[in-house]
PDB file of C-alpha atoms in Angstrom:
ATOM      1  CA  SER H  24     -10.008 -33.732   7.256  1.00  0.00           C
ATOM      2  CA  GLN H  25      -9.533 -30.705   9.469  1.00  0.00           C
ATOM      3  CA  GLN H  26     -11.015 -27.348   8.594  1.00  0.00           C
ATOM      4  CA  GLY H  27      -8.815 -25.125  10.687  1.00  0.00           C
ATOM      5  CA  GLU H  28      -5.135 -24.612  11.069  1.00  0.00           C
ATOM      6  CA  GLU H  29      -3.848 -23.270  14.354  1.00  0.00           C
ATOM      7  CA  ASP H  30      -0.687 -21.294  14.710  1.00  0.00           C
ATOM      8  CA  PRO H  31       1.560 -21.798  16.556  1.00  0.00           C
ATOM      9  CA  GLN H  32       1.411 -25.539  17.181  1.00  0.00           C
ATOM     10  CA  ALA H  33       2.996 -25.009  20.585  1.00  0.00           C
ATOM     11  CA  LEU H  34       3.503 -22.035  22.863  1.00  0.00           C
ATOM     12  CA  SER H  35       5.496 -21.788  26.076  1.00  0.00           C
ATOM     13  CA  ILE H  36       5.105 -18.702  28.273  1.00  0.00           C
ATOM     14  CA  GLN H  37       5.510 -17.605  31.877  1.00  0.00           C
ATOM     15  CA  GLU H  38       2.725 -16.799  34.275  1.00  0.00           C
ATOM     16  CA  GLY H  39       1.463 -13.273  33.830  1.00  0.00           C
ATOM     17  CA  GLU H  40       2.312 -13.095  30.136  1.00  0.00           C
ATOM     18  CA  ASN H  41      -0.272 -12.986  27.369  1.00  0.00           C
ATOM     19  CA  ALA H  42      -0.810 -15.906  25.017  1.00  0.00           C
ATOM     20  CA  THR H  43      -2.013 -15.397  21.454  1.00  0.00           C
ATOM     21  CA  MET H  44      -2.947 -18.130  19.040  1.00  0.00           C
ATOM     22  CA  ASN H  45      -4.372 -17.940  15.558  1.00  0.00           C
ATOM     23  CA  CYS H  46      -6.737 -20.041  13.532  1.00  0.00           C
ATOM     24  CA  SER H  47      -7.396 -20.082   9.809  1.00  0.00           C
ATOM     25  CA  TYR H  48     -10.210 -21.906   8.085  1.00  0.00           C
ATOM     26  CA  LYS H  49     -11.282 -22.654   4.560  1.00  0.00           C
ATOM     27  CA  THR H  50     -15.040 -22.475   4.059  1.00  0.00           C
ATOM     28  CA  SER H  51     -17.862 -20.104   4.982  1.00  0.00           C
ATOM     29  CA  ILE H  52     -19.080 -20.511   8.530  1.00  0.00           C
ATOM     30  CA  ASN H  53     -22.011 -19.874  10.843  1.00  0.00           C
ATOM     31  CA  ASN H  54     -19.770 -19.293  13.825  1.00  0.00           C
ATOM     32  CA  LEU H  55     -16.353 -20.028  15.215  1.00  0.00           C
ATOM     33  CA  GLN H  56     -15.760 -21.461  18.652  1.00  0.00           C
ATOM     34  CA  TRP H  57     -12.735 -22.003  20.861  1.00  0.00           C
ATOM     35  CA  TYR H  58     -12.335 -24.991  23.148  1.00  0.00           C
ATOM     36  CA  ARG H  59      -9.742 -25.996  25.731  1.00  0.00           C
ATOM     37  CA  GLN H  60      -8.629 -29.541  26.458  1.00  0.00           C
ATOM     38  CA  ASN H  61      -6.575 -30.618  29.410  1.00  0.00           C
ATOM     39  CA  SER H  62      -4.493 -33.731  28.841  1.00  0.00           C
ATOM     40  CA  GLY H  63      -6.627 -36.831  28.325  1.00  0.00           C
ATOM     41  CA  ARG H  64      -9.854 -35.047  29.214  1.00  0.00           C
ATOM     42  CA  GLY H  65     -12.846 -33.742  27.347  1.00  0.00           C
ATOM     43  CA  LEU H  66     -13.050 -30.359  25.671  1.00  0.00           C
ATOM     44  CA  VAL H  67     -14.384 -27.318  27.472  1.00  0.00           C
ATOM     45  CA  HIS H  68     -16.178 -24.603  25.527  1.00  0.00           C
ATOM     46  CA  LEU H  69     -14.563 -21.188  25.971  1.00  0.00           C
ATOM     47  CA  ILE H  70     -16.253 -18.755  23.641  1.00  0.00           C
ATOM     48  CA  LEU H  71     -18.375 -18.552  20.485  1.00  0.00           C
ATOM     49  CA  ILE H  72     -18.217 -15.738  17.960  1.00  0.00           C
ATOM     50  CA  ARG H  73     -20.817 -15.417  15.230  1.00  0.00           C
ATOM     51  CA  SER H  74     -19.863 -14.796  11.621  1.00  0.00           C
ATOM     52  CA  ASN H  75     -21.253 -11.238  11.795  1.00  0.00           C
ATOM     53  CA  GLU H  76     -19.217 -10.343  14.895  1.00  0.00           C
ATOM     54  CA  ARG H  77     -15.660  -9.043  14.843  1.00  0.00           C
ATOM     55  CA  GLU H  78     -14.588  -9.224  18.465  1.00  0.00           C
ATOM     56  CA  LYS H  79     -15.793 -10.808  21.670  1.00  0.00           C
ATOM     57  CA  HIS H  80     -14.570 -10.822  25.256  1.00  0.00           C
ATOM     58  CA  SER H  81     -15.095 -13.244  28.109  1.00  0.00           C
ATOM     59  CA  GLY H  82     -13.114 -12.694  31.281  1.00  0.00           C
ATOM     60  CA  ARG H  83      -9.413 -12.924  30.345  1.00  0.00           C
ATOM     61  CA  LEU H  84     -10.258 -14.132  26.832  1.00  0.00           C
ATOM     62  CA  ARG H  85     -10.492 -11.985  23.737  1.00  0.00           C
ATOM     63  CA  VAL H  86     -11.456 -13.447  20.373  1.00  0.00           C
ATOM     64  CA  THR H  87     -11.371 -11.733  17.016  1.00  0.00           C
ATOM     65  CA  LEU H  88     -12.817 -12.921  13.742  1.00  0.00           C
ATOM     66  CA  ASP H  89     -11.984 -11.720  10.246  1.00  0.00           C
ATOM     67  CA  THR H  90     -14.264 -13.495   7.792  1.00  0.00           C
ATOM     68  CA  SER H  91     -12.633 -11.793   4.795  1.00  0.00           C
ATOM     69  CA  LYS H  92      -9.340 -13.453   5.725  1.00  0.00           C
ATOM     70  CA  LYS H  93     -11.028 -16.549   7.147  1.00  0.00           C
ATOM     71  CA  SER H  94      -9.052 -16.218  10.342  1.00  0.00           C
ATOM     72  CA  SER H  95      -9.540 -15.839  14.082  1.00  0.00           C
ATOM     73  CA  SER H  96      -7.323 -15.187  17.045  1.00  0.00           C
ATOM     74  CA  LEU H  97      -7.606 -16.050  20.727  1.00  0.00           C
ATOM     75  CA  LEU H  98      -5.820 -13.922  23.294  1.00  0.00           C
ATOM     76  CA  ILE H  99      -5.478 -15.071  26.887  1.00  0.00           C
ATOM     77  CA  THR H 100      -4.323 -12.228  29.102  1.00  0.00           C
ATOM     78  CA  ALA H 101      -2.358 -12.578  32.332  1.00  0.00           C
ATOM     79  CA  SER H 102      -1.811 -16.314  31.888  1.00  0.00           C
ATOM     80  CA  ARG H 103      -1.886 -18.688  34.842  1.00  0.00           C
ATOM     81  CA  ALA H 104      -0.394 -22.150  35.281  1.00  0.00           C
ATOM     82  CA  ALA H 105      -3.973 -23.500  35.156  1.00  0.00           C
ATOM     83  CA  ASP H 106      -4.233 -22.247  31.553  1.00  0.00           C
ATOM     84  CA  THR H 107      -1.818 -25.004  30.505  1.00  0.00           C
ATOM     85  CA  ALA H 108      -3.837 -27.005  27.966  1.00  0.00           C
ATOM     86  CA  SER H 109      -4.450 -27.536  24.270  1.00  0.00           C
ATOM     87  CA  TYR H 110      -6.643 -24.954  22.587  1.00  0.00           C
ATOM     88  CA  PHE H 111      -8.750 -25.744  19.547  1.00  0.00           C
ATOM     89  CA  CYS H 112     -10.679 -23.563  17.190  1.00  0.00           C
ATOM     90  CA  ALA H 113     -13.791 -25.114  15.701  1.00  0.00           C
ATOM     91  CA  THR H 114     -16.001 -23.857  12.931  1.00  0.00           C
ATOM     92  CA  GLY H 115     -19.693 -24.430  12.539  1.00  0.00           C
ATOM     93  CA  PRO H 116     -20.299 -24.957   8.818  1.00  0.00           C
ATOM     94  CA  LEU H 117     -23.186 -23.435   6.896  1.00  0.00           C
ATOM     95  CA  THR H 118     -24.518 -26.805   5.749  1.00  0.00           C
ATOM     96  CA  ASP H 119     -24.716 -30.245   7.335  1.00  0.00           C
ATOM     97  CA  SER H 120     -24.227 -28.404  10.567  1.00  0.00           C
ATOM     98  CA  TRP H 121     -26.096 -30.389  13.170  1.00  0.00           C
ATOM     99  CA  GLY H 122     -23.690 -31.268  15.956  1.00  0.00           C
ATOM    100  CA  LYS H 123     -20.803 -31.045  13.553  1.00  0.00           C
ATOM    101  CA  LEU H 124     -17.861 -28.827  14.294  1.00  0.00           C
ATOM    102  CA  GLN H 125     -14.697 -28.903  12.244  1.00  0.00           C
ATOM    103  CA  PHE H 126     -11.731 -28.690  14.559  1.00  0.00           C
ATOM    104  CA  GLY H 127      -8.225 -27.521  13.945  1.00  0.00           C
ATOM    105  CA  ALA H 128      -5.168 -29.436  15.106  1.00  0.00           C
ATOM    106  CA  GLY H 129      -4.816 -27.330  18.234  1.00  0.00           C
ATOM    107  CA  THR H 130      -2.209 -25.184  19.963  1.00  0.00           C
ATOM    108  CA  GLN H 131      -0.466 -26.677  23.002  1.00  0.00           C
ATOM    109  CA  VAL H 132       0.075 -23.972  25.587  1.00  0.00           C
ATOM    110  CA  VAL H 133       2.399 -24.429  28.546  1.00  0.00           C
ATOM    111  CA  VAL H 134       2.387 -21.765  31.241  1.00  0.00           C
ATOM    112  CA  THR H 135       5.259 -22.030  33.705  1.00  0.00           C
ATOM    113  CA  PRO H 136       5.049 -20.481  37.189  1.00  0.00           C
TER     114      PRO H 136
ATOM    115  CA  LYS D  20     -26.163 -29.649  36.925  1.00  0.00           C
ATOM    116  CA  ALA D  21     -24.333 -32.874  36.210  1.00  0.00           C
ATOM    117  CA  GLY D  22     -22.061 -32.859  33.194  1.00  0.00           C
ATOM    118  CA  VAL D  23     -21.847 -35.297  30.316  1.00  0.00           C
ATOM    119  CA  THR D  24     -21.008 -38.783  31.545  1.00  0.00           C
ATOM    120  CA  GLN D  25     -19.263 -41.353  29.402  1.00  0.00           C
ATOM    121  CA  THR D  26     -18.752 -44.972  30.329  1.00  0.00           C
ATOM    122  CA  PRO D  27     -16.522 -46.844  30.473  1.00  0.00           C
ATOM    123  CA  ARG D  28     -13.514 -44.591  30.865  1.00  0.00           C
ATOM    124  CA  TYR D  29     -11.088 -47.149  29.430  1.00  0.00           C
ATOM    125  CA  LEU D  30     -11.544 -50.185  27.219  1.00  0.00           C
ATOM    126  CA  ILE D  31      -9.140 -52.731  25.810  1.00  0.00           C
ATOM    127  CA  LYS D  32     -10.427 -54.905  23.001  1.00  0.00           C
ATOM    128  CA  THR D  33      -9.001 -57.325  20.459  1.00  0.00           C
ATOM    129  CA  ARG D  34      -9.162 -56.937  16.695  1.00  0.00           C
ATOM    130  CA  GLY D  35     -12.406 -58.305  15.292  1.00  0.00           C
ATOM    131  CA  GLN D  36     -14.415 -57.728  18.460  1.00  0.00           C
ATOM    132  CA  GLN D  37     -17.155 -55.178  18.835  1.00  0.00           C
ATOM    133  CA  VAL D  38     -17.613 -52.506  21.457  1.00  0.00           C
ATOM    134  CA  THR D  39     -20.417 -50.322  22.797  1.00  0.00           C
ATOM    135  CA  LEU D  40     -19.766 -46.949  24.393  1.00  0.00           C
ATOM    136  CA  SER D  41     -22.319 -45.069  26.436  1.00  0.00           C
ATOM    137  CA  CYS D  42     -23.055 -41.383  26.894  1.00  0.00           C
ATOM    138  CA  SER D  43     -25.451 -39.623  29.260  1.00  0.00           C
ATOM    139  CA  PRO D  44     -26.031 -36.001  28.238  1.00  0.00           C
ATOM    140  CA  ILE D  45     -26.676 -32.984  30.405  1.00  0.00           C
ATOM    141  CA  SER D  46     -30.259 -32.924  31.593  1.00  0.00           C
ATOM    142  CA  GLY D  47     -32.424 -31.072  29.090  1.00  0.00           C
ATOM    143  CA  HIS D  48     -30.021 -31.536  26.186  1.00  0.00           C
ATOM    144  CA  ARG D  49     -31.616 -33.396  23.302  1.00  0.00           C
ATOM    145  CA  SER D  50     -28.633 -33.438  20.953  1.00  0.00           C
ATOM    146  CA  VAL D  51     -25.735 -35.845  21.324  1.00  0.00           C
ATOM    147  CA  SER D  52     -22.706 -35.830  19.035  1.00  0.00           C
ATOM    148  CA  TRP D  53     -19.813 -38.252  18.878  1.00  0.00           C
ATOM    149  CA  TYR D  54     -16.231 -37.493  17.944  1.00  0.00           C
ATOM    150  CA  GLN D  55     -13.101 -39.576  17.486  1.00  0.00           C
ATOM    151  CA  GLN D  56      -9.788 -38.062  18.570  1.00  0.00           C
ATOM    152  CA  THR D  57      -6.458 -39.503  17.458  1.00  0.00           C
ATOM    153  CA  PRO D  58      -2.954 -37.995  17.383  1.00  0.00           C
ATOM    154  CA  GLY D  59      -2.806 -38.361  13.604  1.00  0.00           C
ATOM    155  CA  GLN D  60      -6.260 -37.227  12.497  1.00  0.00           C
ATOM    156  CA  GLY D  61      -7.238 -34.988  15.380  1.00  0.00           C
ATOM    157  CA  LEU D  62     -10.907 -34.544  16.207  1.00  0.00           C
ATOM    158  CA  GLN D  63     -13.275 -36.033  13.668  1.00  0.00           C
ATOM    159  CA  PHE D  64     -17.060 -35.941  13.721  1.00  0.00           C
ATOM    160  CA  LEU D  65     -18.817 -39.301  13.736  1.00  0.00           C
ATOM    161  CA  PHE D  66     -22.531 -38.519  13.995  1.00  0.00           C
ATOM    162  CA  GLU D  67     -25.199 -36.498  15.784  1.00  0.00           C
ATOM    163  CA  TYR D  68     -28.530 -37.555  17.198  1.00  0.00           C
ATOM    164  CA  PHE D  69     -31.468 -35.373  18.160  1.00  0.00           C
ATOM    165  CA  SER D  70     -34.667 -36.765  19.646  1.00  0.00           C
ATOM    166  CA  GLU D  71     -33.706 -40.321  18.696  1.00  0.00           C
ATOM    167  CA  THR D  72     -33.032 -39.413  15.045  1.00  0.00           C
ATOM    168  CA  GLN D  73     -29.656 -39.245  13.356  1.00  0.00           C
ATOM    169  CA  ARG D  74     -29.466 -35.759  11.851  1.00  0.00           C
ATOM    170  CA  ASN D  75     -25.900 -35.758  10.660  1.00  0.00           C
ATOM    171  CA  LYS D  76     -23.142 -38.212   9.888  1.00  0.00           C
ATOM    172  CA  GLY D  77     -19.418 -37.950   9.279  1.00  0.00           C
ATOM    173  CA  ASN D  78     -17.239 -39.915   6.901  1.00  0.00           C
ATOM    174  CA  PHE D  79     -16.756 -43.108   8.826  1.00  0.00           C
ATOM    175  CA  PRO D  80     -17.403 -46.664   7.625  1.00  0.00           C
ATOM    176  CA  GLY D  81     -20.617 -48.460   8.456  1.00  0.00           C
ATOM    177  CA  ARG D  82     -18.852 -50.342  11.260  1.00  0.00           C
ATOM    178  CA  PHE D  83     -19.465 -47.219  13.308  1.00  0.00           C
ATOM    179  CA  SER D  84     -23.079 -46.834  14.368  1.00  0.00           C
ATOM    180  CA  GLY D  85     -25.034 -45.164  17.081  1.00  0.00           C
ATOM    181  CA  ARG D  86     -28.425 -44.687  18.558  1.00  0.00           C
ATOM    182  CA  GLN D  87     -30.236 -42.429  20.960  1.00  0.00           C
ATOM    183  CA  PHE D  88     -32.885 -43.388  23.449  1.00  0.00           C
ATOM    184  CA  SER D  89     -36.010 -41.507  24.493  1.00  0.00           C
ATOM    185  CA  ASN D  90     -34.203 -40.157  27.574  1.00  0.00           C
ATOM    186  CA  SER D  91     -31.515 -38.693  25.230  1.00  0.00           C
ATOM    187  CA  ARG D  92     -28.862 -41.131  26.378  1.00  0.00           C
ATOM    188  CA  SER D  93     -26.796 -42.366  23.475  1.00  0.00           C
ATOM    189  CA  GLU D  94     -24.697 -45.364  22.614  1.00  0.00           C
ATOM    190  CA  MET D  95     -22.058 -45.809  19.975  1.00  0.00           C
ATOM    191  CA  ASN D  96     -21.123 -49.192  18.577  1.00  0.00           C
ATOM    192  CA  VAL D  97     -18.051 -50.201  16.634  1.00  0.00           C
ATOM    193  CA  SER D  98     -18.075 -53.644  15.077  1.00  0.00           C
ATOM    194  CA  THR D  99     -15.179 -55.687  13.722  1.00  0.00           C
ATOM    195  CA  LEU D 100     -12.596 -53.566  15.487  1.00  0.00           C
ATOM    196  CA  GLU D 101      -9.378 -52.635  13.712  1.00  0.00           C
ATOM    197  CA  LEU D 102      -6.112 -51.451  15.218  1.00  0.00           C
ATOM    198  CA  GLY D 103      -6.759 -48.015  13.727  1.00  0.00           C
ATOM    199  CA  ASP D 104      -9.915 -47.652  15.809  1.00  0.00           C
ATOM    200  CA  SER D 105      -7.765 -47.044  18.882  1.00  0.00           C
ATOM    201  CA  ALA D 106      -8.682 -43.537  19.942  1.00  0.00           C
ATOM    202  CA  LEU D 107     -10.337 -41.305  22.490  1.00  0.00           C
ATOM    203  CA  TYR D 108     -14.062 -41.279  21.750  1.00  0.00           C
ATOM    204  CA  LEU D 109     -15.765 -38.119  22.916  1.00  0.00           C
ATOM    205  CA  CYS D 110     -19.448 -37.533  23.349  1.00  0.00           C
ATOM    206  CA  ALA D 111     -20.909 -34.040  23.482  1.00  0.00           C
ATOM    207  CA  SER D 112     -24.377 -32.821  24.276  1.00  0.00           C
ATOM    208  CA  SER D 113     -26.106 -29.559  23.437  1.00  0.00           C
ATOM    209  CA  LEU D 114     -29.522 -27.971  23.094  1.00  0.00           C
ATOM    210  CA  GLY D 115     -29.354 -28.863  19.425  1.00  0.00           C
ATOM    211  CA  ASP D 116     -29.511 -25.518  17.653  1.00  0.00           C
ATOM    212  CA  LEU D 117     -26.659 -24.275  15.492  1.00  0.00           C
ATOM    213  CA  GLU D 118     -25.288 -21.806  18.040  1.00  0.00           C
ATOM    214  CA  SER D 119     -25.384 -23.857  21.207  1.00  0.00           C
ATOM    215  CA  PRO D 120     -21.927 -24.855  22.390  1.00  0.00           C
ATOM    216  CA  LEU D 121     -21.050 -28.503  22.756  1.00  0.00           C
ATOM    217  CA  HIS D 122     -20.511 -29.848  26.255  1.00  0.00           C
ATOM    218  CA  PHE D 123     -18.072 -32.731  26.155  1.00  0.00           C
ATOM    219  CA  GLY D 124     -17.635 -35.716  28.417  1.00  0.00           C
ATOM    220  CA  ASN D 125     -14.177 -36.910  29.418  1.00  0.00           C
ATOM    221  CA  GLY D 126     -14.244 -39.604  26.782  1.00  0.00           C
ATOM    222  CA  THR D 127     -13.712 -43.323  26.498  1.00  0.00           C
ATOM    223  CA  ARG D 128     -10.141 -44.376  25.728  1.00  0.00           C
ATOM    224  CA  LEU D 129     -10.379 -47.414  23.438  1.00  0.00           C
ATOM    225  CA  THR D 130      -7.299 -49.515  22.786  1.00  0.00           C
ATOM    226  CA  VAL D 131      -7.492 -52.243  20.149  1.00  0.00           C
ATOM    227  CA  THR D 132      -4.779 -54.917  20.301  1.00  0.00           C
TER     228      THR D 132
END
């Protein structure tokens, strides 16, 4: 079963626009991570935010975490065609954690030139 | 630094057969995790190995097994293949602590006919 729910399921934007996607989860977590997957390829780690952090930035990425609402958001600013991919949030559980991330269903992002 | 390497890239097998998938982690990474990705169930955790020991296991039947060698390379075996085992199998390596991100290979696409 999947821990997280991403919203929206799909997002279509033009180059230069911002893309925002949300993730909700159900149980207490150690951390929350975001990954990107290009079609048919492996996942690429984007950013990790700890449960005691509220916001984190990395380049054009901004992640927020609200543990009281069990939700997170990923903002990609000034989108490029190369950002076209599926984006997954993944939570690191408090127990039985070794190597185990619980992934959401993902948001498919299409950025058109 | 070389990334995570999975072989083979594609496999076609018949129901009832068995299959072995291979994963070479990033140099220095002692943890290897395996995930199954399908359109219906998304990304699901299979198991994690650290220093040749299985530390964590997902909810898959005993037909799914794995092992890790002293050089941290890992193999995953699926016996008595079923049609539902068709999936992208992803291997990920990490340093093995709870906050290290997972570094994924490009996966092995298994088709069971």
